[in-house]
XYZ file of C-alpha atoms in Angstrom:
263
model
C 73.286 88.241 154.152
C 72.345 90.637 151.581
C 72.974 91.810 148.257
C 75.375 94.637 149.171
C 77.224 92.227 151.431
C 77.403 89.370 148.459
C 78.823 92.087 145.703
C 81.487 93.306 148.297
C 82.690 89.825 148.949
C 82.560 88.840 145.646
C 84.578 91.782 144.373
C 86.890 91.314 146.776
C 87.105 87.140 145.929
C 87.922 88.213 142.313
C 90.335 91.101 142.684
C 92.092 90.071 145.735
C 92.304 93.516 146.511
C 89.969 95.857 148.822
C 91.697 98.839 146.697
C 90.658 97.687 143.610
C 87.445 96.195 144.603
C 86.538 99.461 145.944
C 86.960 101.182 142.845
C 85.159 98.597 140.527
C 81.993 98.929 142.830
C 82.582 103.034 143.388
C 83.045 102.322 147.413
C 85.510 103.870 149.931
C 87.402 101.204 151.205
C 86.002 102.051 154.981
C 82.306 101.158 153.331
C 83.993 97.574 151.621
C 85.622 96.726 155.141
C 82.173 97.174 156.953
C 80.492 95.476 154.235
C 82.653 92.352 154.559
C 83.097 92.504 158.095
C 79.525 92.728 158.891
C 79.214 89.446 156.326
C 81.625 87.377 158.551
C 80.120 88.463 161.741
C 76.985 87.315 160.473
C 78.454 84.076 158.969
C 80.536 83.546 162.230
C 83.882 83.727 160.477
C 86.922 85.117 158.708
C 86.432 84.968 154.837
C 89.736 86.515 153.796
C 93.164 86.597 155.531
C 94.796 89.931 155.306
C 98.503 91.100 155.451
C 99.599 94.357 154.567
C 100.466 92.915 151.614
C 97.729 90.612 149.852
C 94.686 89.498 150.691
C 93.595 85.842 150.330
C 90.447 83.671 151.015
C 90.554 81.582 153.549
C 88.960 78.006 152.690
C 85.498 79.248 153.570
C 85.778 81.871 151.486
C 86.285 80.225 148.678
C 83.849 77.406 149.397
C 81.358 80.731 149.704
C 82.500 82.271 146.480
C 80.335 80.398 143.719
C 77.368 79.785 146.042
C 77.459 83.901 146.557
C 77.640 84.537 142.828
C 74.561 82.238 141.963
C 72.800 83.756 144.756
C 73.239 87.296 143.738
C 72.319 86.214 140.690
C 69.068 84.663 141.803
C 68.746 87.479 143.240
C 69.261 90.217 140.178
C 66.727 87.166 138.398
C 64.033 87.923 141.070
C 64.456 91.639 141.071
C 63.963 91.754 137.379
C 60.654 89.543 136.859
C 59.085 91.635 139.875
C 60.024 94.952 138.429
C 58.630 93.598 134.674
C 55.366 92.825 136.781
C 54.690 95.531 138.819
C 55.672 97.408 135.342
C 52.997 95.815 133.897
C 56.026 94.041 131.630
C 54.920 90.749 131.775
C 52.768 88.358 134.268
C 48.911 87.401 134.121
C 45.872 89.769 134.272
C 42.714 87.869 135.075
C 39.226 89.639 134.604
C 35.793 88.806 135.181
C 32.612 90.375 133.406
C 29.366 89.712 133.085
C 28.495 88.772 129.551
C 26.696 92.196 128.246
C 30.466 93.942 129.185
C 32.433 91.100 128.547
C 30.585 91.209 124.697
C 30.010 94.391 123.621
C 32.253 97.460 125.496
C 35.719 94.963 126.878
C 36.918 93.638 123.651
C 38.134 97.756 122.876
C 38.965 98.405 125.908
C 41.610 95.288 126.223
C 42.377 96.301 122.477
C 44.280 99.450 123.608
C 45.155 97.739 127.296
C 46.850 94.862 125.035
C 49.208 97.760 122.783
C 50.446 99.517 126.325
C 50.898 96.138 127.842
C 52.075 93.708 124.734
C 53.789 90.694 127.034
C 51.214 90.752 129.736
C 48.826 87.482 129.781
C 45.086 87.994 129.850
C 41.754 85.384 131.128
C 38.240 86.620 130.783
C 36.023 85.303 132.628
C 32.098 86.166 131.433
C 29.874 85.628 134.194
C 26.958 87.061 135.962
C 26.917 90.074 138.133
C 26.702 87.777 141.733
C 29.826 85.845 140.704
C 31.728 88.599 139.096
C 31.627 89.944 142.758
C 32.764 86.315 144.548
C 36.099 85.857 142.208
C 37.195 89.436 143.228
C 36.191 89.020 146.886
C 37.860 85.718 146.564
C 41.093 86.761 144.773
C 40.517 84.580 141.668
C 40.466 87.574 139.808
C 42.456 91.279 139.766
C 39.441 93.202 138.239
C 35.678 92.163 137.824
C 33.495 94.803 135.129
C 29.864 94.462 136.655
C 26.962 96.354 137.900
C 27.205 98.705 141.474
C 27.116 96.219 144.184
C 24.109 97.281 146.613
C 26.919 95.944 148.939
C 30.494 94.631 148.942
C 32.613 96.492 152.034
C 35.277 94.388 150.683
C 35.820 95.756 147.376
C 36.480 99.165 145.727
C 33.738 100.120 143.160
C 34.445 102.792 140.471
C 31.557 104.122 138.353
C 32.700 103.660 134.752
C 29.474 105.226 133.282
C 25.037 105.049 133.581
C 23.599 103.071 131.329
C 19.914 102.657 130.136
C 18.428 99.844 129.586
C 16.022 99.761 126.075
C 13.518 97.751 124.677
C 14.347 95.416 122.010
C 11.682 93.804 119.610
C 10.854 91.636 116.093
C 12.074 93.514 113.263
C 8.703 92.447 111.458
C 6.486 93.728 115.103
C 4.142 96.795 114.235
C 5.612 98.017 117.857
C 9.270 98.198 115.211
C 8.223 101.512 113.922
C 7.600 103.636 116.264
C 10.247 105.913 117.914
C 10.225 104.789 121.547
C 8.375 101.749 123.503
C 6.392 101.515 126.438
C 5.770 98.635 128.948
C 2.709 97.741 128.577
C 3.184 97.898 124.094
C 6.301 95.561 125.278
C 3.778 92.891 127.449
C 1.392 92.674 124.697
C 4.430 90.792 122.441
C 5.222 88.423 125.269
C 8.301 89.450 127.770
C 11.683 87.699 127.005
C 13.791 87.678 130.478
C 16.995 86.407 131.872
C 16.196 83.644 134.483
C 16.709 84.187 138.288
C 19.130 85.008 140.319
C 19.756 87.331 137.265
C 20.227 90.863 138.891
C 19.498 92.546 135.854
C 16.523 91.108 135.925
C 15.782 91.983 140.040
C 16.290 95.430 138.850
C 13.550 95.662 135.907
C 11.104 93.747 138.278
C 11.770 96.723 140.619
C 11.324 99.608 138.817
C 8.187 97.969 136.402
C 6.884 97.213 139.994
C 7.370 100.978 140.965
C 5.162 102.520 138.462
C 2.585 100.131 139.212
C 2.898 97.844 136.329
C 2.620 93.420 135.936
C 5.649 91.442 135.263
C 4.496 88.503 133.394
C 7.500 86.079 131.945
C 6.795 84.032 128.663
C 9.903 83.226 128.492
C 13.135 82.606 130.069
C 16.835 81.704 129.280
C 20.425 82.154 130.746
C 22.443 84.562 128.173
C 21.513 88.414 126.988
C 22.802 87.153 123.277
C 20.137 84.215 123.601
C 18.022 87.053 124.677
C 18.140 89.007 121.422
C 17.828 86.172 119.369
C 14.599 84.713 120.600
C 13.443 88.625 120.213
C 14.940 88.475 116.644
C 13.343 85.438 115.399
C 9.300 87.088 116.604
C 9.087 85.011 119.982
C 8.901 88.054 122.308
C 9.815 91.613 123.555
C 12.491 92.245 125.862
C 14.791 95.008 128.149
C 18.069 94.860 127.588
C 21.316 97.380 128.598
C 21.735 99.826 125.866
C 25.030 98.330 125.773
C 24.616 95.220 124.250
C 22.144 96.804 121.614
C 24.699 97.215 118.605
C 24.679 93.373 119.412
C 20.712 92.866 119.821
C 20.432 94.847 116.173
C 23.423 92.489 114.752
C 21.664 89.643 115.618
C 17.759 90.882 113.432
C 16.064 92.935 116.797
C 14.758 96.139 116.767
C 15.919 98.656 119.214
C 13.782 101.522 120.851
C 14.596 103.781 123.871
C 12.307 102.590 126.831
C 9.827 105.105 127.615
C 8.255 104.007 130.926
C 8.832 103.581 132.928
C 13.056 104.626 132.343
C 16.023 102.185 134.311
């Protein structure tokens, strides 16, 4: 039984005429007989008794009548809410980040996602890089905003852009002056760090290790904003992506491009 089939009867149910229901649904009459009789072939019955000179429903016919119109109008329901969806209309758009996205660059970019799409639900989920990637192999999410998996065959990655990472420190550090900041200037103010499994932090133990350079931790916490603030208040240096530093300087830290070695 399909749609077709349903608006054929039911034009035929409420005209009592295969001439008339033709022309209300722009159908030869050929097309409306083949539609119906395909309908009671399928149903295993006659829905209409014919003469040459009225048509009638038979008493199945008009037990079907009602239940057809509510299903074809379940039907027109359905269509509808899928089209609005897939049309970006209305539904739910879940998205995970990890926090130095989620903070500083999403908020403008859902700004002008949120005037195309007005009725369309939205979840963000901040979260670091290694479970950004698990809700969107998982399905909890649509979209996840994170760094270039080293590998996912499961997902799609798009580059967005390359960021640098930069060297934030006290506002009141002699190190605050200068124009850019090296490693070893950073070490001597005591490193600031995300904790493990952090892969931010995997990848400035990487490259410090590649140009020879110690990695020595005096302090540790869980969030890039906690990050800047320890900096702010004179407990530490730290490395942070230049995107969050409009952030880092918002919240009393000092920002200088990171000279060597360069992630």
């Amino acid at each position: 039984m399909n749609p077709r089939q349903l608006k054929a009867f039911i034009a035929v149910a409420q005209t009592l005429s295969f001439a008339r229901a033709g022309r209300r649904l722009h159908l030869s009459q050929p097309a409306l007989s083949l539609a119906i009789r395909g309908l009671e072939q399928e149903l295993g019955g006659k829905l209409f008794s014919r003469t040459t000179r009225q048509v009638r429903l038979t008493q199945e016919g008009a037990a079907l009548l009602p239940q057809a119109m509510q299903l074809l109008a379940d039907w027109d329901r359905v269509r509808d809410r899928l089209q609005q969806r897939f049309s970006l209309r209305t539904g739910h758009l879940t998205i995970a980040a990890m926090p130095s996205f989620a903070a500083n660059a999403l908020p403008r970019v859902l700004q002008e996602f949120r005037r195309n799409h007005p009725d369309l639900g939205l979840s963000v989920r901040d979260v670091v890089h290694e479970e950004v990637l698990d809700l969107v192999s998982s399905g909890r999410v649509e979209i996840g905003f994170t760094f270039e998996p080293e590998s996912a065959p499961d997902l799609a990655f798009e580059s967005l852009f390359v960021d640098r990472f930069v060297a934030i420190v006290p506002p009141d550090a002699a190190l605050a002056s200068r124009r850019t900041a090296k490693w070893e200037a950073l070490e001597g103010l005591g490193i600031i760090t995300l904790e493990r499994p952090s892969s931010m932090r995997r990848l400035i133990e990487a490259k410090v290790a590649e140009a020879g350079l110690a990695f020595k931790i005096d302090l540790e916490c869980s969030q890039l904003t906690t990050v800047s603030q320890l900096v702010a208040a004179g407990l530490g240096a730290s490395v942070i992506p230049s995107l969050a530093q409009d952030q880092a300087r918002a919240l009393g830290a000092r920002v200088l491009p990171l000279a060597h070695p360069v992630i």
